[in-house]
């Protein structure tokens, strides 16, 4: 008794500790993996990976800032602050958090919407610095609001919203976003003073303005950008083809940036060819921005779209690496991690972050084991912000635009998925095409909303018009599959096994009835009518109530065709009992657990009664598979 009391006291003392530990581990995943960090085995790999990823992050931050219409230096903040937040709260060990071109262009759309460049240009009182500050404030505010949405969704444990964004929708949306990125970067490649356009139809408006000023193209910027694009595409193709033989991918972005910066500085491109360069980068970090509540109210819809897309892309990439390296990730915790990261980033003048596919590939392929590599990449970005950013000031903006386009290869190659989806699933192919067209034509935010609505509509169609099939026994076993897909099949004589994969409810009952009649090969109601001597007598009987129109399962029974239903859900029979479904003709004995049980019952019954009661008809038994009523 004394020992039991002591054990109980120890348990009561330890229990709060374990509860606190579980809460801390859930909210701060770093507390679970960092104490188990293998310094000797992982630190060197994470160090090399962190340096490589950090250098790429610097260049992508500068490049993607052009998509947001803010000064390039602010892209470095977007490459620094989110990494710190994700290091503490994220569950993936391999993704590289920071700017992503799709999110950047979505934030840029909001900046264009709320900062009217044309009215600004017509105002003599507004300076260029004031315009830049307003853009920065809008970009930071919408990013912070997107982070708030992500944090709330994570806190409410609704990470399941990702299931409503299918892979075909994400693929079509990111491909269309890549087209928007290409169009938005043309003005930097050609160095044209093109004022951005607002949604919808912004892409056509921008192309029209570029076409109207095409004769003003800066040839030096165009040639530089084309050379960079060719080099980047060629080297990335080499990296892809020989990734198993190369110890690390060739960091082509870093090489071309160093060379382009050196040539631009040595040859004084800015003065000689009037090219547009990065110019002075902000040194050090900015104080927290002052948020404007009017901006909050004006970009709620766009911020929610940014929150959902950013999380969907990041979670998809994180899931790939978690499966590859066999460790768990938590969708709700990922929402919290990205929410806090974007709030942190937006508060300090950055813009919305997700994960870059190419940057994550660099972090993983260069040996990154944990988010320590991500933290070291943030250190590299911090060094550029605080000390050596001035070295990049002679770099042409057209080079950054070319690097941004160079990172779109993977997304643009997703056009190949159309043929694959068409063969695999017509609905998924339609979702891809509709998402792509809507997003290109209507813009990112509106296009995403229309695409999700269309995807939900396809779910209704899939349920209302399911793909019904006739099954057969495969290889004389207890396996029953579509008879179109196999050669060695067996079909019991006079038996049709009809499969309907969707629940049967009021919206698709007529469709189900038509498909069942087509599969069986005759309409039982017509057979009933032929049994009567004259159509007039049938009509009289109908008026008198002597003959009634009955549901299709009953129609078959009336013409002496046995009907069996298999694979129903748990509790389904109780539901039918409550609905008074059974009578003298339709009995619970018509339900079976599996197809094979029903087939064996049919064969035993046929052997017991060799001569069919109704000889003129070939079909004497119908099996309905996986049917349920709603």
Coordinates of C-alpha atoms in Angstrom, one line a residue:
X1 CA 0.0 0.0 0.0
X2 CA 2.8 2.4 0.9
X3 CA 4.6 1.6 -2.5
X4 CA 1.3 2.2 -4.4
X5 CA 0.9 5.6 -2.7
X6 CA 4.4 6.6 -3.6
X7 CA 3.9 5.5 -7.3
X8 CA 0.7 7.4 -7.4
X9 CA 2.4 10.5 -6.1
X10 CA 5.2 10.2 -8.6
X11 CA 2.7 9.7 -11.4
X12 CA 0.7 12.8 -10.3
X13 CA 3.9 14.8 -10.3
X14 CA 5.2 13.6 -13.7
X15 CA 1.8 13.8 -15.5
X16 CA 1.7 17.7 -15.8
X17 CA 5.3 17.5 -17.0
X18 CA 4.4 15.1 -19.8
X19 CA 1.4 17.2 -20.8
X20 CA 3.5 20.3 -20.9
X21 CA 6.1 18.5 -23.0
X22 CA 3.6 17.2 -25.5
X23 CA 2.1 20.7 -25.9
X24 CA 5.6 22.2 -26.4
X25 CA 6.6 19.5 -28.9
X26 CA 3.3 20.1 -30.8
X27 CA 3.7 23.9 -31.0
X28 CA 7.5 23.9 -31.2
X29 CA 8.6 20.9 -33.3
X30 CA 12.2 22.1 -32.9
X31 CA 12.1 20.8 -29.3
X32 CA 11.7 17.2 -30.6
X33 CA 14.3 17.1 -33.4
X34 CA 17.0 19.5 -32.3
X35 CA 18.0 17.6 -29.1
X36 CA 18.4 14.5 -31.3
X37 CA 20.6 16.3 -33.8
X38 CA 23.6 14.3 -34.9
X39 CA 26.4 16.9 -34.9
X40 CA 29.1 14.6 -36.3
X41 CA 27.0 13.1 -39.0
X42 CA 24.8 16.0 -40.1
X43 CA 26.5 19.4 -39.3
X44 CA 28.9 19.4 -42.3
X45 CA 26.2 18.4 -44.7
X46 CA 23.9 21.1 -43.4
X47 CA 26.7 23.6 -43.5
X48 CA 27.4 23.0 -47.2
X49 CA 23.7 22.8 -48.0
X50 CA 23.0 26.1 -46.1
X51 CA 25.7 28.0 -48.0
X52 CA 24.5 26.8 -51.4
X53 CA 20.8 27.4 -50.6
X54 CA 21.5 30.8 -49.1
X55 CA 23.3 32.0 -52.3
X56 CA 20.4 30.9 -54.4
X57 CA 17.9 32.5 -52.0
X58 CA 19.7 35.8 -52.3
X59 CA 19.4 35.8 -56.1
X60 CA 15.8 34.6 -56.1
X61 CA 14.8 37.1 -53.5
X62 CA 16.2 39.9 -55.6
X63 CA 14.6 38.5 -58.7
X64 CA 11.1 37.8 -57.3
X65 CA 11.0 41.3 -55.8
X66 CA 10.5 42.6 -59.3
X67 CA 7.3 40.5 -59.4
X68 CA 6.0 42.4 -56.4
X69 CA 6.9 45.8 -57.9
X70 CA 9.1 46.7 -54.9
X71 CA 12.8 47.5 -54.8
X72 CA 15.0 44.4 -55.2
X73 CA 16.5 44.8 -51.7
X74 CA 13.2 44.0 -50.1
X75 CA 13.3 40.5 -51.6
X76 CA 16.1 39.8 -49.2
X77 CA 13.8 40.3 -46.3
X78 CA 11.4 37.8 -47.8
X79 CA 14.4 35.4 -48.0
X80 CA 15.4 35.9 -44.4
X81 CA 12.5 36.4 -41.9
X82 CA 10.3 33.4 -43.0
X83 CA 13.2 31.0 -42.6
X84 CA 13.6 32.0 -38.9
X85 CA 9.9 31.4 -38.2
X86 CA 9.8 28.1 -40.0
X87 CA 13.0 26.9 -38.3
X88 CA 11.2 27.1 -35.0
X89 CA 7.7 26.0 -35.9
X90 CA 7.9 23.9 -39.1
X91 CA 7.7 20.1 -39.4
X92 CA 9.5 19.5 -42.7
X93 CA 13.3 19.1 -42.6
X94 CA 14.0 19.7 -46.2
X95 CA 12.0 22.5 -47.8
X96 CA 13.6 25.9 -48.3
X97 CA 11.2 28.6 -47.2
X98 CA 11.2 32.0 -48.8
X99 CA 10.0 33.8 -52.0
X100 CA 8.0 31.8 -54.6
X101 CA 7.2 33.2 -58.0
X102 CA 3.5 32.4 -57.9
X103 CA 3.0 34.0 -54.5
X104 CA 5.1 37.0 -55.5
X105 CA 3.1 37.7 -58.6
X106 CA -0.1 37.3 -56.5
X107 CA 1.2 39.9 -54.1
X108 CA 2.2 42.1 -57.1
X109 CA -1.4 41.9 -58.4
X110 CA -2.6 43.4 -55.1
X111 CA 0.1 46.1 -55.2
X112 CA -1.0 47.1 -58.7
X113 CA -4.6 47.1 -57.6
X114 CA -4.1 49.4 -54.6
X115 CA -1.2 51.6 -55.9
X116 CA -2.6 53.3 -59.0
X117 CA 0.6 54.1 -61.0
X118 CA -1.2 56.1 -63.7
X119 CA -2.7 58.5 -61.2
X120 CA 0.6 58.6 -59.4
X121 CA 2.5 59.5 -62.6
X122 CA 0.0 62.4 -63.3
X123 CA 0.5 63.8 -59.8
X124 CA 3.5 66.2 -59.5
X125 CA 3.3 66.1 -55.7
X126 CA 4.0 62.4 -55.3
X127 CA 7.7 61.5 -55.4
X128 CA 9.2 58.2 -56.5
X129 CA 10.2 57.4 -52.9
X130 CA 6.7 57.8 -51.7
X131 CA 5.4 55.5 -54.4
X132 CA 7.9 52.8 -53.4
X133 CA 7.0 53.2 -49.7
X134 CA 3.4 52.8 -50.5
X135 CA 4.1 49.6 -52.6
X136 CA 6.2 48.2 -49.7
X137 CA 3.4 48.9 -47.2
X138 CA 0.8 47.2 -49.4
X139 CA 3.0 44.2 -50.1
X140 CA 3.8 43.8 -46.4
X141 CA 0.2 44.3 -45.3
X142 CA -1.3 41.7 -47.6
X143 CA 1.5 39.2 -46.6
X144 CA 0.8 39.8 -42.9
X145 CA -2.9 39.3 -43.5
X146 CA -2.2 36.1 -45.4
X147 CA -0.2 34.9 -42.4
X148 CA -3.0 35.7 -40.1
X149 CA -5.4 33.6 -42.2
X150 CA -2.9 30.7 -42.2
X151 CA -2.4 31.0 -38.4
X152 CA -6.2 31.0 -37.8
X153 CA -6.7 28.0 -40.1
X154 CA -4.0 26.1 -38.3
X155 CA -5.3 27.0 -34.8
X156 CA -8.8 25.9 -35.8
X157 CA -7.3 22.6 -37.1
X158 CA -8.7 22.9 -40.5
X159 CA -5.7 21.8 -42.5
X160 CA -8.0 19.5 -44.4
X161 CA -8.9 22.4 -46.7
X162 CA -6.0 21.3 -48.8
X163 CA -8.1 18.3 -50.0
X164 CA -10.2 20.7 -52.0
X165 CA -7.2 21.7 -54.1
X166 CA -6.5 18.7 -56.2
X167 CA -3.2 18.1 -57.8
X168 CA -4.6 18.9 -61.3
X169 CA -5.9 22.3 -60.0
X170 CA -2.6 23.2 -58.4
X171 CA -0.7 22.2 -61.6
X172 CA -3.0 24.2 -63.9
X173 CA -2.9 27.2 -61.5
X174 CA 0.9 27.3 -61.2
X175 CA 1.3 26.8 -64.9
X176 CA -1.0 29.8 -65.6
X177 CA 0.9 31.8 -62.9
X178 CA 4.1 31.0 -64.7
X179 CA 2.6 32.6 -67.9
X180 CA 1.8 35.7 -65.8
X181 CA 5.3 35.8 -64.5
X182 CA 6.7 35.6 -68.0
X183 CA 4.5 38.5 -69.2
X184 CA 5.3 40.6 -66.1
X185 CA 9.1 40.2 -66.7
X186 CA 9.0 41.3 -70.3
X187 CA 9.1 44.9 -69.4
X188 CA 12.4 44.4 -67.4
X189 CA 13.9 42.3 -70.2
X190 CA 13.0 44.9 -72.8
X191 CA 13.4 47.8 -70.4
X192 CA 10.1 49.4 -71.3
X193 CA 8.2 51.9 -69.1
X194 CA 5.1 49.8 -69.0
X195 CA 2.5 50.6 -66.3
X196 CA 0.9 47.5 -64.8
X197 CA -2.7 46.5 -65.4
X198 CA -5.4 45.4 -63.0
X199 CA -7.4 42.2 -63.0
X200 CA -9.3 40.8 -64.9
X201 CA -7.7 40.5 -68.4
X202 CA -4.5 42.1 -67.1
X203 CA -2.3 39.8 -69.1
X204 CA -3.8 41.1 -72.4
X205 CA -3.6 44.7 -71.3
X206 CA 0.0 44.3 -70.4
X207 CA 0.9 42.6 -73.7
X208 CA -0.9 45.4 -75.6
X209 CA 1.1 48.1 -73.8
X210 CA 4.4 46.2 -74.4
X211 CA 3.5 45.8 -78.1
X212 CA 2.8 49.5 -78.4
X213 CA 6.2 50.4 -77.0
X214 CA 8.3 47.6 -78.5
X215 CA 10.3 50.0 -80.6
X216 CA 11.8 51.5 -77.5
X217 CA 13.5 48.2 -76.5
X218 CA 16.9 48.5 -74.9
X219 CA 19.0 46.1 -77.0
X220 CA 21.7 45.7 -74.4
X221 CA 19.2 44.5 -71.8
X222 CA 17.5 42.2 -74.3
X223 CA 20.7 40.6 -75.5
X224 CA 21.9 40.1 -71.9
X225 CA 18.7 38.5 -70.8
X226 CA 18.6 36.2 -73.8
X227 CA 22.2 35.0 -73.2
X228 CA 21.4 34.4 -69.5
X229 CA 18.2 32.5 -70.4
X230 CA 20.0 30.2 -72.8
X231 CA 22.8 29.5 -70.4
X232 CA 20.5 28.9 -67.4
X233 CA 18.2 26.5 -69.4
X234 CA 21.1 24.5 -70.8
X235 CA 22.8 24.1 -67.5
X236 CA 19.6 23.2 -65.7
X237 CA 19.0 20.5 -68.4
X238 CA 22.5 19.2 -67.7
X239 CA 21.7 19.2 -63.9
X240 CA 18.5 17.2 -64.6
X241 CA 20.0 14.7 -66.9
X242 CA 23.1 14.0 -64.9
X243 CA 21.7 14.5 -61.4
X244 CA 22.8 11.0 -60.4
X245 CA 26.4 11.6 -61.5
X246 CA 26.9 15.2 -60.3
X247 CA 27.8 15.5 -56.6
X248 CA 25.8 18.7 -56.4
X249 CA 23.8 20.6 -59.0
X250 CA 25.8 23.3 -60.8
X251 CA 24.9 26.6 -59.2
X252 CA 24.5 28.4 -62.5
X253 CA 22.5 31.3 -61.0
X254 CA 25.4 32.2 -58.8
X255 CA 28.0 32.0 -61.7
X256 CA 26.0 34.1 -64.2
X257 CA 25.2 36.7 -61.5
X258 CA 28.9 37.1 -60.6
X259 CA 30.0 37.3 -64.2
X260 CA 27.1 39.6 -65.2
X261 CA 27.8 41.9 -62.3
X262 CA 31.5 42.1 -63.0
X263 CA 31.0 42.8 -66.7
X264 CA 28.4 45.5 -66.0
X265 CA 30.6 47.2 -63.5
X266 CA 33.8 46.9 -65.6
X267 CA 32.2 48.1 -68.8
X268 CA 30.0 50.7 -67.1
X269 CA 26.8 49.4 -68.7
X270 CA 24.6 51.9 -66.9
X271 CA 26.2 54.9 -68.5
X272 CA 27.2 53.4 -71.9
X273 CA 23.9 51.6 -72.7
X274 CA 21.5 53.2 -70.3
X275 CA 20.6 49.8 -68.8
X276 CA 18.5 49.6 -65.6
X277 CA 20.5 48.2 -62.7
X278 CA 19.6 47.3 -59.1
X279 CA 21.2 50.4 -57.7
X280 CA 21.6 51.0 -54.0
X281 CA 20.4 48.3 -51.8
X282 CA 19.0 49.0 -48.4
X283 CA 21.7 48.2 -45.8
X284 CA 20.5 46.6 -42.5
X285 CA 16.9 45.9 -41.4
X286 CA 13.9 48.1 -41.4
X287 CA 11.7 48.9 -38.3
X288 CA 8.3 47.3 -38.3
X289 CA 5.9 48.8 -40.9
X290 CA 2.9 50.9 -40.0
X291 CA -0.1 48.9 -41.2
X292 CA -3.0 50.7 -42.9
X293 CA -6.4 49.3 -42.0
X294 CA -7.8 50.5 -45.3
X295 CA -5.3 48.1 -47.0
X296 CA -6.5 45.3 -44.8
X297 CA -10.1 45.8 -45.8
X298 CA -9.2 46.1 -49.5
X299 CA -7.3 42.9 -49.9
X300 CA -9.1 40.3 -47.7
X301 CA -10.0 38.1 -50.7
X302 CA -6.6 38.2 -52.2
X303 CA -4.9 37.6 -48.9
X304 CA -7.0 34.5 -48.3
X305 CA -6.1 33.2 -51.8
X306 CA -2.4 33.8 -51.1
X307 CA -2.7 32.0 -47.8
X308 CA -4.3 28.9 -49.4
X309 CA -2.0 28.7 -52.5
X310 CA 1.2 29.3 -50.4
X311 CA 0.2 26.5 -48.0
X312 CA -0.9 24.1 -50.8
X313 CA 2.4 24.4 -52.7
X314 CA 4.6 24.2 -49.6
X315 CA 2.7 21.2 -48.1
X316 CA 2.8 19.4 -51.5
X317 CA 6.6 19.7 -51.6
X318 CA 7.0 18.9 -47.9
X319 CA 4.9 15.8 -48.4
X320 CA 7.2 14.5 -51.2
X321 CA 10.3 14.8 -49.0
X322 CA 8.6 13.4 -45.9
X323 CA 7.7 10.2 -47.9
X324 CA 11.2 10.0 -49.4
X325 CA 12.9 10.3 -46.0
X326 CA 10.2 8.6 -43.9
X327 CA 9.3 11.2 -41.3
X328 CA 5.9 12.7 -40.4
X329 CA 4.6 16.2 -41.2
X330 CA 1.6 17.8 -39.7
X331 CA -0.7 19.9 -42.0
X332 CA -2.1 22.0 -39.2
X333 CA 1.3 22.7 -37.7
X334 CA 2.5 23.7 -41.2
X335 CA -0.3 26.2 -41.4
X336 CA 0.8 27.6 -38.0
X337 CA 4.4 27.7 -39.1
X338 CA 3.8 29.5 -42.4
X339 CA 1.3 31.8 -40.7
X340 CA 3.8 33.0 -38.1
X341 CA 6.5 33.2 -40.7
X342 CA 4.5 35.4 -43.0
X343 CA 3.3 37.6 -40.1
X344 CA 6.9 38.0 -39.0
X345 CA 8.0 38.7 -42.6
X346 CA 5.2 41.2 -43.3
X347 CA 5.8 43.1 -40.1
X348 CA 9.4 43.8 -41.2
X349 CA 8.7 44.9 -44.8
X350 CA 8.9 41.5 -46.5
X351 CA 6.4 39.8 -48.7
X352 CA 4.6 36.4 -48.6
X353 CA 6.7 33.3 -48.5
X354 CA 6.1 29.6 -49.4
X355 CA 8.7 27.3 -50.8
X356 CA 10.6 27.4 -54.1
X357 CA 10.8 24.0 -55.8
X358 CA 14.2 24.7 -57.3
X359 CA 15.6 26.1 -54.0
X360 CA 14.3 23.1 -52.0
X361 CA 15.9 20.9 -54.6
X362 CA 19.2 22.6 -54.0
X363 CA 18.9 22.3 -50.2
X364 CA 18.1 18.6 -50.5
X365 CA 20.5 17.6 -53.2
X366 CA 23.5 19.4 -51.6
X367 CA 23.1 17.2 -48.5
X368 CA 20.7 19.1 -46.3
X369 CA 19.5 16.9 -43.4
X370 CA 17.5 19.3 -41.2
X371 CA 16.3 22.9 -41.0
X372 CA 19.7 23.8 -39.7
X373 CA 20.6 24.1 -43.3
X374 CA 17.7 26.5 -43.7
X375 CA 18.9 28.5 -40.7
X376 CA 22.4 28.7 -42.2
X377 CA 20.9 29.9 -45.6
X378 CA 19.2 32.7 -43.6
X379 CA 22.7 33.6 -42.2
X380 CA 24.0 34.0 -45.7
X381 CA 21.1 36.3 -46.6
X382 CA 21.7 38.3 -43.5
X383 CA 25.4 38.8 -44.4
X384 CA 24.3 40.2 -47.8
X385 CA 21.8 42.5 -46.1
X386 CA 24.2 43.8 -43.5
X387 CA 27.6 43.9 -45.3
X388 CA 28.1 42.9 -48.9
X389 CA 24.9 43.9 -50.7
X390 CA 26.7 46.8 -52.3
X391 CA 28.6 44.4 -54.6
X392 CA 25.3 43.6 -56.4
X393 CA 24.4 47.2 -57.2
X394 CA 25.8 47.1 -60.8
X395 CA 23.7 44.0 -61.7
X396 CA 21.1 44.6 -64.5
X397 CA 17.5 44.1 -63.6
X398 CA 17.1 42.2 -66.9
X399 CA 19.5 39.6 -65.5
X400 CA 17.2 39.2 -62.5
X401 CA 14.2 38.9 -64.8
X402 CA 16.0 36.2 -66.8
X403 CA 16.8 34.3 -63.6
X404 CA 13.2 34.5 -62.6
X405 CA 12.1 33.0 -65.9
X406 CA 14.8 30.4 -65.6
X407 CA 13.2 29.0 -62.5
X408 CA 9.9 28.6 -64.3
X409 CA 11.0 25.6 -66.4
X410 CA 9.4 23.0 -64.2
X411 CA 6.1 24.8 -64.0
X412 CA 6.0 25.4 -67.8
X413 CA 6.7 21.8 -68.5
X414 CA 3.5 20.9 -66.7
X415 CA 1.7 21.3 -70.0
X416 CA 2.7 17.6 -70.6
X417 CA 0.2 16.6 -67.9
X418 CA -2.7 17.4 -70.2
X419 CA -2.3 14.2 -72.3
X420 CA -1.6 12.0 -69.2
X421 CA -4.7 13.3 -67.4
X422 CA -6.9 12.9 -70.5
X423 CA -6.0 9.2 -70.6
X424 CA -6.3 8.7 -66.8
X425 CA -9.3 10.9 -65.8
X426 CA -11.3 13.2 -68.1
X427 CA -12.6 15.2 -65.2
X428 CA -9.1 15.9 -63.9
X429 CA -8.0 17.0 -67.4
X430 CA -11.0 19.4 -67.6
X431 CA -10.1 20.8 -64.2
X432 CA -6.5 21.4 -65.4
X433 CA -7.6 23.1 -68.6
X434 CA -10.3 25.2 -67.0
X435 CA -8.0 26.3 -64.2
X436 CA -5.3 27.3 -66.6
X437 CA -7.6 29.3 -68.9
X438 CA -9.5 31.0 -66.1
X439 CA -6.3 32.0 -64.3
X440 CA -4.6 33.3 -67.5
X441 CA -7.7 35.2 -68.6
X442 CA -9.2 36.4 -65.4
X443 CA -6.1 36.8 -63.3
X444 CA -4.7 34.8 -60.3
X445 CA -7.2 35.7 -57.5
X446 CA -10.4 35.5 -59.6
X447 CA -9.1 32.6 -61.6
X448 CA -8.4 30.6 -58.4
X449 CA -11.9 31.2 -57.1
X450 CA -13.6 30.2 -60.4
X451 CA -11.4 27.1 -60.6
X452 CA -12.3 25.9 -57.1
X453 CA -16.0 26.4 -58.0
X454 CA -15.6 24.4 -61.2
X455 CA -13.7 21.6 -59.3
X456 CA -16.6 21.4 -56.8
X457 CA -19.0 21.2 -59.7
X458 CA -17.1 18.3 -61.1
X459 CA -17.6 16.5 -57.8
X460 CA -21.3 16.9 -58.2
X461 CA -21.1 15.5 -61.8
X462 CA -19.0 12.6 -60.7
X463 CA -21.5 11.7 -58.0
X464 CA -24.6 12.3 -60.2
X465 CA -23.2 10.5 -63.3
X466 CA -20.9 7.8 -61.9
X467 CA -19.0 5.4 -64.2
X468 CA -21.0 2.2 -63.9
X469 CA -19.5 -1.1 -65.2
X470 CA -20.3 -4.7 -65.7
X471 CA -18.1 -7.1 -63.7
X472 CA -16.9 -10.6 -64.3
X473 CA -15.0 -13.2 -62.4
X474 CA -11.2 -13.0 -63.1
X475 CA -9.2 -16.3 -63.3
X476 CA -12.0 -18.4 -61.7
X477 CA -11.2 -16.8 -58.3
X478 CA -13.2 -14.7 -55.9
X479 CA -12.0 -11.5 -57.6
X480 CA -14.5 -9.5 -59.8
X481 CA -13.3 -6.8 -62.0
X482 CA -14.5 -4.9 -65.2
X483 CA -14.9 -7.4 -67.9
X484 CA -13.4 -5.0 -70.4
X485 CA -10.0 -5.0 -68.6
X486 CA -9.3 -8.7 -68.5
X487 CA -9.1 -11.6 -71.0
X488 CA -9.5 -14.6 -68.7
X489 CA -12.9 -13.9 -67.3
X490 CA -15.9 -16.1 -66.3
X491 CA -19.5 -14.9 -66.3
X492 CA -22.2 -17.2 -64.8
X493 CA -24.9 -17.9 -67.4
X494 CA -27.9 -15.6 -67.0
X495 CA -26.2 -13.4 -64.4
X496 CA -25.3 -9.7 -64.8
X497 CA -23.0 -8.1 -62.2
X498 CA -23.6 -4.4 -62.3
X499 CA -21.3 -2.1 -60.3
X500 CA -22.1 1.5 -59.4
X501 CA -19.2 3.2 -57.4
X502 CA -21.2 6.2 -56.2
X503 CA -24.0 6.4 -53.6
X504 CA -27.5 6.3 -55.0
X505 CA -29.6 9.3 -54.0
X506 CA -32.4 11.5 -55.5
X507 CA -30.1 13.3 -58.0
X508 CA -28.8 10.2 -59.8
X509 CA -31.6 7.7 -59.4
X510 CA -32.8 8.1 -63.0
X511 CA -29.2 7.8 -64.3
X512 CA -28.7 4.7 -62.3
X513 CA -32.0 3.2 -63.6
X514 CA -31.1 3.9 -67.2
X515 CA -27.6 2.4 -66.8
X516 CA -28.9 -0.7 -65.1
X517 CA -31.5 -1.3 -67.8
X518 CA -28.8 -0.8 -70.5
X519 CA -26.5 -3.2 -68.8
X520 CA -29.2 -5.9 -68.4
X521 CA -30.3 -5.5 -72.0
X522 CA -34.0 -5.1 -71.6
X523 CA -36.6 -2.9 -69.8
X524 CA -38.6 -4.9 -67.3
X525 CA -41.5 -2.4 -67.5
X526 CA -41.9 -3.2 -71.2
X527 CA -41.9 -6.9 -70.4
X528 CA -44.7 -6.3 -67.9
X529 CA -46.7 -4.5 -70.6
X530 CA -46.1 -7.3 -73.2
X531 CA -47.5 -9.8 -70.8
X532 CA -50.9 -8.0 -70.8
X533 CA -53.1 -8.8 -73.8
X534 CA -53.9 -5.2 -74.7
X535 CA -52.7 -1.7 -74.1
X536 CA -56.3 -0.5 -73.3
X537 CA -56.6 -3.1 -70.5
X538 CA -53.3 -1.9 -69.1
X539 CA -54.6 1.7 -69.0
X540 CA -57.8 0.6 -67.3
X541 CA -55.9 -1.3 -64.8
X542 CA -53.6 1.7 -64.2
X543 CA -56.7 3.9 -63.6
X544 CA -58.3 1.4 -61.3
X545 CA -55.0 1.1 -59.4
X546 CA -54.7 -2.6 -60.2
X547 CA -51.3 -2.0 -61.9
X548 CA -48.9 0.5 -60.5
X549 CA -45.6 2.0 -61.7
X550 CA -43.0 0.5 -59.3
X551 CA -39.3 1.2 -58.6
X552 CA -36.8 -0.5 -60.8
X553 CA -35.7 -3.1 -58.3
X554 CA -39.3 -4.2 -58.0
X555 CA -39.8 -4.2 -61.9
X556 CA -37.2 -6.9 -62.3
X557 CA -38.7 -9.0 -59.5
X558 CA -42.2 -8.7 -61.1
X559 CA -40.7 -10.3 -64.3
X560 CA -39.1 -13.1 -62.3
X561 CA -35.5 -11.7 -62.5
X562 CA -33.7 -12.1 -59.1
X563 CA -31.9 -9.0 -57.8
X564 CA -29.1 -9.1 -55.2
X565 CA -27.3 -6.1 -53.7
X566 CA -23.8 -6.4 -52.3
X567 CA -21.2 -4.2 -50.6
X568 CA -23.6 -1.9 -48.8
X569 CA -22.5 0.4 -46.0
X570 CA -22.8 -0.4 -42.3
X571 CA -26.2 0.5 -40.9
X572 CA -27.7 0.6 -44.3
X573 CA -30.2 -2.3 -43.7
X574 CA -31.4 -0.6 -40.5
X575 CA -32.0 2.6 -42.5
X576 CA -34.1 0.6 -45.0
X577 CA -36.1 -1.0 -42.2
X578 CA -36.9 2.4 -40.8
X579 CA -38.0 3.6 -44.2
X580 CA -40.4 0.6 -44.6
X581 CA -38.5 -0.5 -47.7
X582 CA -39.1 -4.3 -47.3
X583 CA -42.3 -6.0 -48.2
X584 CA -43.4 -9.5 -49.5
X585 CA -41.5 -9.0 -52.7
X586 CA -38.3 -7.2 -51.5
X587 CA -36.7 -9.0 -48.5
X588 CA -33.5 -8.5 -46.5
X589 CA -32.3 -11.8 -47.9
X590 CA -31.4 -10.0 -51.2
X591 CA -28.3 -8.4 -49.6
X592 CA -24.9 -10.1 -49.4
X593 CA -21.6 -9.1 -47.9
X594 CA -19.5 -9.7 -51.1
X595 CA -19.9 -10.4 -54.8
X596 CA -18.5 -13.9 -54.5
X597 CA -21.0 -14.9 -51.7
X598 CA -23.9 -13.7 -53.9
X599 CA -22.5 -15.6 -57.0
X600 CA -22.2 -18.8 -55.0
X601 CA -25.7 -18.5 -53.8
X602 CA -27.0 -17.9 -57.3
X603 CA -25.1 -21.0 -58.6
X604 CA -26.4 -23.2 -55.8
X605 CA -30.0 -22.0 -56.5
X606 CA -29.5 -22.6 -60.3
X607 CA -28.3 -26.2 -59.6
X608 CA -31.4 -26.8 -57.3
X609 CA -33.8 -25.5 -59.9
X610 CA -32.4 -26.4 -63.3
X611 CA -35.2 -25.2 -65.5
X612 CA -35.7 -21.4 -65.4
X613 CA -39.2 -20.2 -64.6
X614 CA -39.2 -17.8 -67.4
X615 CA -37.5 -19.3 -70.4
X616 CA -37.7 -16.5 -73.1
X617 CA -35.4 -14.2 -71.1
X618 CA -31.6 -14.8 -71.0
X619 CA -30.9 -12.7 -67.9
X620 CA -32.4 -14.2 -64.7
X621 CA -30.2 -12.6 -62.1
X622 CA -28.9 -9.0 -61.5
X623 CA -26.2 -8.1 -59.0
X624 CA -25.9 -4.5 -58.0
X625 CA -22.5 -3.8 -56.5
X626 CA -21.5 -1.0 -54.0
X627 CA -24.9 0.7 -54.1
X628 CA -26.3 2.8 -51.3
X629 CA -29.2 5.1 -50.8
X630 CA -28.9 8.7 -49.4

